[in-house]
Amino acid sequence: MIKLAETILNGLALGSVYALIALGFVVIFKASGVMNFAHGSLLLFGGYVTARLHDTIGFLPAVLVGAALAAALAGLVQLLATRGLRGAEIHTLTILTIGIDVLLSTELNRRVGADFLSMGDPWGADVTQLGDITVADSRIASIAVAIVVISVFFAAFRWSRWGLSMRSAAADPEAASLMGIRLDRVRLIAWCVAGALAALAAVFLAAFPAAGLDRTTSQIALSAFPAAILGGMDSAVGALVGSLVIGLTAAMAAGYQSELSALGSGFSDVAPYLVMVLVLLVRPTGLFGSKELTRV
Amino acid sequence: MSDTLSPDVSPPPTTGASPDGSGGAAGRRSQAASRAGTVAVAVLLLLVLPFYVSSFWLQTGLFAMAAVIGAIGLNLLSGTTGQLSLGHAFFLAVGAYGYVWLAADPSGTGSAHLYGLGLPPLLALVLAVVLAGVAGGLFSPISGRLRGMYLGIATLALVFLGHHMMLNARDITGGFNGRSVPALEIFGFSFSDTSPDGLAVLGVPFGGLERLWYFGLVLVAVAWLAARNLVRGRPGRALAAVRDSEVAAAVMGVPLSRYRASAFIVSSMYAGAAGALLALVFKRVVPDHFGLLLSIDYLAMIVIGGLGSVGGAVAGAVFVTLIPHLLTKYADHLPLLTAPGTAGSGVTPGDAARYLYGAAIVLVLVFAPGGLAGLAHRRPRRTGDGARRNRRFPLRTRTTSDPQGVEGATPKEHTP
């Protein structure tokens, strides 16, 4: 029972980190229809900046700088996509993000090397006892921060001017631009927000019980792909639900590894993908994704 | 609405025939003749190569041949049909491991036991290709229904699930350490160094690589011709129609899900052949080779070569395969590079190759969206902007509401 509770808490913490990443995917997809394959590299970039700076300027400023730089980098990618590829197809833009990912990840992997970079986070390896349940402080922090950040995001999406432009641009870009919404700017902001969210997620991915930021961290970020797809690429709520499902799945598969040994070691790494494929078999556009309509 | 930008009656951009028809029949004939001459010279060069070059080049060339076959297959799927796939590495793995499992004799005992059917290698090779096709077919409930990005990510799942299976199905795959590959043998003629007859042609000893070289050439030729016929024929037109507009294709009587699924199966079979050839050259299969990076390599090949063009896929595959090998071989002579294994902060050849082709993807997409194939075909064009755009971005989506697409929606004009 205690194990189950701990596993669920772990799953929620993991899900909250995935949610930060998956929201980034969804925002970018809603704004420009692109599946951003460079997201893992952006995440690693944000984490790398934080890891390098925290000694000199302290943890919190380092996170802010990391998020800001990751946002700027994401914005740059979007600028390249719109300026360089004006009129290109969505698929072409997606492949462009793969090319950018190759460049970025090669450079970052070279810099990180085989090291585990410490993020200098204040939680360290501390744990908290909730009754009989033991939880790492970093996990509690990740849930708390994710709740705050995601609430702010949804509030902004619902009530701010940017949220309004964003929603109308996603609903009908032509009509939106005719009504005076500057699509390029909306898209730019969307990419920047996604980049900042990814950098934030990197901090928690590298925190205890992980050993630190290393070159595989960006691969972990790939697990947020199933989360976004599972919920439906164009649904922010879907991203949240998908992230929780994926987080719980991964945590369960890891926590009950010995009971699942028939499925092979390391099953927890692929369980999210299995769940995603099963869901897609039933609902080809995810749980909350909008169906593609065709009128002739 | 964006469909107005391409009155898509023009043949798919894959045919290589110029839609503008400039030059007339005579010009075209001489063009065809010069092209046939180029092909003949290239073929002759490839045939005599084993007599002159070292085994390094033969091996690199064979890797390139495997990549060529795989890239042609992926191009049929992504370039011609417009389905994004990141799962190519999985199907290569099915081909490679399938061949090993079918051709190898069972060996070992206890935990080191390895299954094998011990079939004749040529039969095993054919069956491995079929096996890859079956794997693609099993995926068709998903590949036939999912579109665009969803399919891309679903195929991503294949890579990870496949990698997991390769690591855990130890008695078939050999687990993390992989498994050695039995040499190819056709009707008693062995494609290995250890054959007793010690074959020498014109004084040049013909070892396994030399023999495999010709086998690879035959495979590539078959793959190329089959793909060209497919793309230029009725199925190719149907697939291009599916890519351009599913609704229009369905209205014209193209059975959508069947064509989408078959494109996936054919592409998987190409990947299976590529994987089996790769296994024969490597002489050992290991799971880590068939990861996401390999899938991205293949995507890079077809983008750099030019989406939708068979010749482009070949060029892209050769480019992406050769670069790392060349950089590794000449690392000592190149500035900024350090040889692998040496300490220091320099750029390793592997990294340099990845920089190069990452940059190549970005640059090709921004400056030459037709890829290498597009550059080769570039000549003054007299048709209107619409046709040109259509050619530049063969991977079309059905998104009708995107203003970036609308921007190009000027009606096609035939300026005199």
PDB file of N, CA, C and O in Angstrom, chain A residues 105-155:
ATOM      1  N   SER A 105      21.823  19.257 -30.708  1.00  0.00           N
ATOM      2  CA  SER A 105      22.131  18.154 -29.799  1.00  0.00           C
ATOM      3  C   SER A 105      23.580  17.722 -29.961  1.00  0.00           C
ATOM      4  O   SER A 105      24.222  17.340 -28.984  1.00  0.00           O
ATOM      5  N   THR A 106      24.108  17.800 -31.188  1.00  0.00           N
ATOM      6  CA  THR A 106      25.516  17.451 -31.368  1.00  0.00           C
ATOM      7  C   THR A 106      26.404  18.387 -30.560  1.00  0.00           C
ATOM      8  O   THR A 106      27.313  17.963 -29.835  1.00  0.00           O
ATOM      9  N   GLU A 107      26.119  19.675 -30.668  1.00  0.00           N
ATOM     10  CA  GLU A 107      26.930  20.664 -29.950  1.00  0.00           C
ATOM     11  C   GLU A 107      26.802  20.473 -28.438  1.00  0.00           C
ATOM     12  O   GLU A 107      27.791  20.448 -27.707  1.00  0.00           O
ATOM     13  N   LEU A 108      25.564  20.291 -27.963  1.00  0.00           N
ATOM     14  CA  LEU A 108      25.355  20.161 -26.515  1.00  0.00           C
ATOM     15  C   LEU A 108      25.957  18.868 -25.991  1.00  0.00           C
ATOM     16  O   LEU A 108      26.592  18.860 -24.931  1.00  0.00           O
ATOM     17  N   ASN A 109      25.796  17.781 -26.756  1.00  0.00           N
ATOM     18  CA  ASN A 109      26.364  16.509 -26.322  1.00  0.00           C
ATOM     19  C   ASN A 109      27.877  16.603 -26.226  1.00  0.00           C
ATOM     20  O   ASN A 109      28.498  16.024 -25.349  1.00  0.00           O
ATOM     21  N   ARG A 110      28.448  17.324 -27.163  1.00  0.00           N
ATOM     22  CA  ARG A 110      29.895  17.481 -27.157  1.00  0.00           C
ATOM     23  C   ARG A 110      30.332  18.249 -25.907  1.00  0.00           C
ATOM     24  O   ARG A 110      31.334  17.941 -25.282  1.00  0.00           O
ATOM     25  N   ARG A 111      29.545  19.269 -25.547  1.00  0.00           N
ATOM     26  CA  ARG A 111      29.906  20.080 -24.394  1.00  0.00           C
ATOM     27  C   ARG A 111      29.673  19.334 -23.086  1.00  0.00           C
ATOM     28  O   ARG A 111      30.488  19.394 -22.177  1.00  0.00           O
ATOM     29  N   VAL A 112      28.552  18.645 -22.996  1.00  0.00           N
ATOM     30  CA  VAL A 112      28.258  17.921 -21.760  1.00  0.00           C
ATOM     31  C   VAL A 112      29.152  16.705 -21.637  1.00  0.00           C
ATOM     32  O   VAL A 112      29.620  16.367 -20.556  1.00  0.00           O
ATOM     33  N   GLY A 113      29.434  16.060 -22.755  1.00  0.00           N
ATOM     34  CA  GLY A 113      30.291  14.892 -22.735  1.00  0.00           C
ATOM     35  C   GLY A 113      29.686  13.779 -21.902  1.00  0.00           C
ATOM     36  O   GLY A 113      28.478  13.558 -21.934  1.00  0.00           O
ATOM     37  N   ALA A 114      30.527  13.109 -21.141  1.00  0.00           N
ATOM     38  CA  ALA A 114      30.030  11.996 -20.328  1.00  0.00           C
ATOM     39  C   ALA A 114      29.714  12.460 -18.911  1.00  0.00           C
ATOM     40  O   ALA A 114      29.476  11.645 -18.031  1.00  0.00           O
ATOM     41  N   ASP A 115      29.704  13.781 -18.677  1.00  0.00           N
ATOM     42  CA  ASP A 115      29.513  14.296 -17.318  1.00  0.00           C
ATOM     43  C   ASP A 115      28.059  14.260 -16.880  1.00  0.00           C
ATOM     44  O   ASP A 115      27.152  14.207 -17.698  1.00  0.00           O
ATOM     45  N   PHE A 116      27.884  14.312 -15.585  1.00  0.00           N
ATOM     46  CA  PHE A 116      26.575  14.616 -15.016  1.00  0.00           C
ATOM     47  C   PHE A 116      26.698  15.993 -14.391  1.00  0.00           C
ATOM     48  O   PHE A 116      27.442  16.184 -13.438  1.00  0.00           O
ATOM     49  N   LEU A 117      25.992  16.959 -14.945  1.00  0.00           N
ATOM     50  CA  LEU A 117      26.111  18.318 -14.445  1.00  0.00           C
ATOM     51  C   LEU A 117      25.114  18.528 -13.322  1.00  0.00           C
ATOM     52  O   LEU A 117      23.930  18.206 -13.446  1.00  0.00           O
ATOM     53  N   SER A 118      25.624  19.085 -12.229  1.00  0.00           N
ATOM     54  CA  SER A 118      24.725  19.394 -11.116  1.00  0.00           C
ATOM     55  C   SER A 118      23.953  20.672 -11.423  1.00  0.00           C
ATOM     56  O   SER A 118      24.484  21.616 -12.000  1.00  0.00           O
ATOM     57  N   MET A 119      22.671  20.675 -11.055  1.00  0.00           N
ATOM     58  CA  MET A 119      21.861  21.866 -11.304  1.00  0.00           C
ATOM     59  C   MET A 119      21.960  22.855 -10.146  1.00  0.00           C
ATOM     60  O   MET A 119      21.456  23.962 -10.225  1.00  0.00           O
ATOM     61  N   GLY A 120      22.553  22.427  -9.014  1.00  0.00           N
ATOM     62  CA  GLY A 120      22.664  23.308  -7.861  1.00  0.00           C
ATOM     63  C   GLY A 120      21.327  23.623  -7.231  1.00  0.00           C
ATOM     64  O   GLY A 120      21.140  24.677  -6.630  1.00  0.00           O
ATOM     65  N   ASP A 121      20.375  22.692  -7.371  1.00  0.00           N
ATOM     66  CA  ASP A 121      19.049  22.983  -6.826  1.00  0.00           C
ATOM     67  C   ASP A 121      19.066  22.873  -5.309  1.00  0.00           C
ATOM     68  O   ASP A 121      19.849  22.108  -4.742  1.00  0.00           O
ATOM     69  N   PRO A 122      18.218  23.644  -4.622  1.00  0.00           N
ATOM     70  CA  PRO A 122      18.264  23.700  -3.157  1.00  0.00           C
ATOM     71  C   PRO A 122      17.737  22.439  -2.484  1.00  0.00           C
ATOM     72  O   PRO A 122      17.944  22.263  -1.300  1.00  0.00           O
ATOM     73  N   TRP A 123      17.080  21.535  -3.227  1.00  0.00           N
ATOM     74  CA  TRP A 123      16.451  20.390  -2.551  1.00  0.00           C
ATOM     75  C   TRP A 123      17.449  19.277  -2.306  1.00  0.00           C
ATOM     76  O   TRP A 123      17.279  18.505  -1.396  1.00  0.00           O
ATOM     77  N   GLY A 124      18.472  19.193  -3.138  1.00  0.00           N
ATOM     78  CA  GLY A 124      19.468  18.153  -2.955  1.00  0.00           C
ATOM     79  C   GLY A 124      18.842  16.777  -2.886  1.00  0.00           C
ATOM     80  O   GLY A 124      17.930  16.463  -3.652  1.00  0.00           O
ATOM     81  N   ALA A 125      19.328  15.977  -1.964  1.00  0.00           N
ATOM     82  CA  ALA A 125      18.817  14.619  -1.835  1.00  0.00           C
ATOM     83  C   ALA A 125      17.872  14.505  -0.638  1.00  0.00           C
ATOM     84  O   ALA A 125      17.654  13.421  -0.108  1.00  0.00           O
ATOM     85  N   ASP A 126      17.329  15.638  -0.192  1.00  0.00           N
ATOM     86  CA  ASP A 126      16.442  15.612   0.980  1.00  0.00           C
ATOM     87  C   ASP A 126      15.154  14.872   0.683  1.00  0.00           C
ATOM     88  O   ASP A 126      14.662  14.885  -0.449  1.00  0.00           O
ATOM     89  N   VAL A 127      14.622  14.225   1.714  1.00  0.00           N
ATOM     90  CA  VAL A 127      13.333  13.562   1.556  1.00  0.00           C
ATOM     91  C   VAL A 127      12.410  14.024   2.686  1.00  0.00           C
ATOM     92  O   VAL A 127      12.854  14.515   3.719  1.00  0.00           O
ATOM     93  N   THR A 128      11.130  13.900   2.419  1.00  0.00           N
ATOM     94  CA  THR A 128      10.138  14.277   3.414  1.00  0.00           C
ATOM     95  C   THR A 128       9.314  13.047   3.754  1.00  0.00           C
ATOM     96  O   THR A 128       9.003  12.246   2.873  1.00  0.00           O
ATOM     97  N   GLN A 129       8.967  12.897   5.029  1.00  0.00           N
ATOM     98  CA  GLN A 129       8.103  11.789   5.436  1.00  0.00           C
ATOM     99  C   GLN A 129       6.672  12.294   5.559  1.00  0.00           C
ATOM    100  O   GLN A 129       6.383  13.207   6.315  1.00  0.00           O
ATOM    101  N   LEU A 130       5.798  11.706   4.765  1.00  0.00           N
ATOM    102  CA  LEU A 130       4.368  11.995   4.917  1.00  0.00           C
ATOM    103  C   LEU A 130       3.739  10.727   5.477  1.00  0.00           C
ATOM    104  O   LEU A 130       3.402   9.820   4.728  1.00  0.00           O
ATOM    105  N   GLY A 131       3.637  10.682   6.815  1.00  0.00           N
ATOM    106  CA  GLY A 131       3.184   9.431   7.406  1.00  0.00           C
ATOM    107  C   GLY A 131       4.230   8.364   7.154  1.00  0.00           C
ATOM    108  O   GLY A 131       5.403   8.543   7.506  1.00  0.00           O
ATOM    109  N   ASP A 132       3.831   7.286   6.493  1.00  0.00           N
ATOM    110  CA  ASP A 132       4.788   6.220   6.196  1.00  0.00           C
ATOM    111  C   ASP A 132       5.440   6.411   4.834  1.00  0.00           C
ATOM    112  O   ASP A 132       6.301   5.635   4.437  1.00  0.00           O
ATOM    113  N   ILE A 133       4.969   7.402   4.105  1.00  0.00           N
ATOM    114  CA  ILE A 133       5.435   7.564   2.723  1.00  0.00           C
ATOM    115  C   ILE A 133       6.650   8.465   2.680  1.00  0.00           C
ATOM    116  O   ILE A 133       6.671   9.520   3.310  1.00  0.00           O
ATOM    117  N   THR A 134       7.652   8.031   1.917  1.00  0.00           N
ATOM    118  CA  THR A 134       8.850   8.846   1.752  1.00  0.00           C
ATOM    119  C   THR A 134       8.851   9.460   0.353  1.00  0.00           C
ATOM    120  O   THR A 134       8.704   8.742  -0.632  1.00  0.00           O
ATOM    121  N   VAL A 135       8.975  10.779   0.297  1.00  0.00           N
ATOM    122  CA  VAL A 135       9.031  11.446  -1.006  1.00  0.00           C
ATOM    123  C   VAL A 135      10.246  12.344  -1.056  1.00  0.00           C
ATOM    124  O   VAL A 135      10.582  12.991  -0.055  1.00  0.00           O
ATOM    125  N   ALA A 136      10.882  12.388  -2.217  1.00  0.00           N
ATOM    126  CA  ALA A 136      11.991  13.315  -2.393  1.00  0.00           C
ATOM    127  C   ALA A 136      11.443  14.731  -2.472  1.00  0.00           C
ATOM    128  O   ALA A 136      10.396  14.970  -3.086  1.00  0.00           O
ATOM    129  N   ASP A 137      12.167  15.657  -1.840  1.00  0.00           N
ATOM    130  CA  ASP A 137      11.715  17.054  -1.858  1.00  0.00           C
ATOM    131  C   ASP A 137      11.617  17.600  -3.278  1.00  0.00           C
ATOM    132  O   ASP A 137      10.739  18.396  -3.595  1.00  0.00           O
ATOM    133  N   SER A 138      12.564  17.154  -4.132  1.00  0.00           N
ATOM    134  CA  SER A 138      12.557  17.685  -5.501  1.00  0.00           C
ATOM    135  C   SER A 138      11.259  17.297  -6.219  1.00  0.00           C
ATOM    136  O   SER A 138      10.749  18.052  -7.041  1.00  0.00           O
ATOM    137  N   ARG A 139      10.713  16.139  -5.848  1.00  0.00           N
ATOM    138  CA  ARG A 139       9.465  15.698  -6.477  1.00  0.00           C
ATOM    139  C   ARG A 139       8.312  16.605  -6.038  1.00  0.00           C
ATOM    140  O   ARG A 139       7.480  17.001  -6.858  1.00  0.00           O
ATOM    141  N   ILE A 140       8.280  16.885  -4.727  1.00  0.00           N
ATOM    142  CA  ILE A 140       7.234  17.788  -4.230  1.00  0.00           C
ATOM    143  C   ILE A 140       7.365  19.138  -4.925  1.00  0.00           C
ATOM    144  O   ILE A 140       6.383  19.732  -5.387  1.00  0.00           O
ATOM    145  N   ALA A 141       8.618  19.615  -5.022  1.00  0.00           N
ATOM    146  CA  ALA A 141       8.842  20.907  -5.657  1.00  0.00           C
ATOM    147  C   ALA A 141       8.372  20.877  -7.106  1.00  0.00           C
ATOM    148  O   ALA A 141       7.755  21.842  -7.590  1.00  0.00           O
ATOM    149  N   SER A 142       8.634  19.770  -7.786  1.00  0.00           N
ATOM    150  CA  SER A 142       8.265  19.740  -9.199  1.00  0.00           C
ATOM    151  C   SER A 142       6.746  19.784  -9.355  1.00  0.00           C
ATOM    152  O   SER A 142       6.220  20.471 -10.228  1.00  0.00           O
ATOM    153  N   ILE A 143       6.035  19.069  -8.460  1.00  0.00           N
ATOM    154  CA  ILE A 143       4.573  19.123  -8.539  1.00  0.00           C
ATOM    155  C   ILE A 143       4.085  20.543  -8.257  1.00  0.00           C
ATOM    156  O   ILE A 143       3.271  21.100  -8.993  1.00  0.00           O
ATOM    157  N   ALA A 144       4.645  21.160  -7.199  1.00  0.00           N
ATOM    158  CA  ALA A 144       4.191  22.505  -6.825  1.00  0.00           C
ATOM    159  C   ALA A 144       4.471  23.507  -7.936  1.00  0.00           C
ATOM    160  O   ALA A 144       3.581  24.268  -8.343  1.00  0.00           O
ATOM    161  N   VAL A 145       5.704  23.483  -8.440  1.00  0.00           N
ATOM    162  CA  VAL A 145       6.069  24.454  -9.477  1.00  0.00           C
ATOM    163  C   VAL A 145       5.211  24.231 -10.723  1.00  0.00           C
ATOM    164  O   VAL A 145       4.714  25.185 -11.336  1.00  0.00           O
ATOM    165  N   ALA A 146       5.021  22.941 -11.085  1.00  0.00           N
ATOM    166  CA  ALA A 146       4.230  22.674 -12.282  1.00  0.00           C
ATOM    167  C   ALA A 146       2.814  23.202 -12.107  1.00  0.00           C
ATOM    168  O   ALA A 146       2.246  23.817 -13.028  1.00  0.00           O
ATOM    169  N   ILE A 147       2.227  22.996 -10.907  1.00  0.00           N
ATOM    170  CA  ILE A 147       0.854  23.475 -10.705  1.00  0.00           C
ATOM    171  C   ILE A 147       0.797  24.993 -10.878  1.00  0.00           C
ATOM    172  O   ILE A 147      -0.071  25.520 -11.589  1.00  0.00           O
ATOM    173  N   VAL A 148       1.767  25.693 -10.274  1.00  0.00           N
ATOM    174  CA  VAL A 148       1.760  27.156 -10.372  1.00  0.00           C
ATOM    175  C   VAL A 148       1.944  27.598 -11.824  1.00  0.00           C
ATOM    176  O   VAL A 148       1.148  28.379 -12.370  1.00  0.00           O
ATOM    177  N   VAL A 149       2.987  27.056 -12.468  1.00  0.00           N
ATOM    178  CA  VAL A 149       3.308  27.502 -13.824  1.00  0.00           C
ATOM    179  C   VAL A 149       2.166  27.181 -14.797  1.00  0.00           C
ATOM    180  O   VAL A 149       1.774  28.012 -15.623  1.00  0.00           O
ATOM    181  N   ILE A 150       1.623  25.977 -14.643  1.00  0.00           N
ATOM    182  CA  ILE A 150       0.567  25.587 -15.573  1.00  0.00           C
ATOM    183  C   ILE A 150      -0.697  26.408 -15.328  1.00  0.00           C
ATOM    184  O   ILE A 150      -1.397  26.792 -16.272  1.00  0.00           O
ATOM    185  N   SER A 151      -0.970  26.733 -14.057  1.00  0.00           N
ATOM    186  CA  SER A 151      -2.120  27.587 -13.783  1.00  0.00           C
ATOM    187  C   SER A 151      -1.947  28.952 -14.423  1.00  0.00           C
ATOM    188  O   SER A 151      -2.868  29.496 -15.040  1.00  0.00           O
ATOM    189  N   VAL A 152      -0.736  29.490 -14.259  1.00  0.00           N
ATOM    190  CA  VAL A 152      -0.469  30.795 -14.878  1.00  0.00           C
ATOM    191  C   VAL A 152      -0.651  30.698 -16.394  1.00  0.00           C
ATOM    192  O   VAL A 152      -1.265  31.553 -17.031  1.00  0.00           O
ATOM    193  N   PHE A 153      -0.138  29.599 -16.959  1.00  0.00           N
ATOM    194  CA  PHE A 153      -0.250  29.417 -18.403  1.00  0.00           C
ATOM    195  C   PHE A 153      -1.715  29.392 -18.839  1.00  0.00           C
ATOM    196  O   PHE A 153      -2.110  30.090 -19.774  1.00  0.00           O
ATOM    197  N   PHE A 154      -2.510  28.585 -18.120  1.00  0.00           N
ATOM    198  CA  PHE A 154      -3.915  28.492 -18.522  1.00  0.00           C
ATOM    199  C   PHE A 154      -4.643  29.811 -18.324  1.00  0.00           C
ATOM    200  O   PHE A 154      -5.498  30.188 -19.126  1.00  0.00           O
ATOM    201  N   ALA A 155      -4.288  30.518 -17.236  1.00  0.00           N
ATOM    202  CA  ALA A 155      -4.907  31.823 -17.012  1.00  0.00           C
ATOM    203  C   ALA A 155      -4.568  32.768 -18.158  1.00  0.00           C
ATOM    204  O   ALA A 155      -5.434  33.468 -18.700  1.00  0.00           O
TER     205      ALA A 155
END
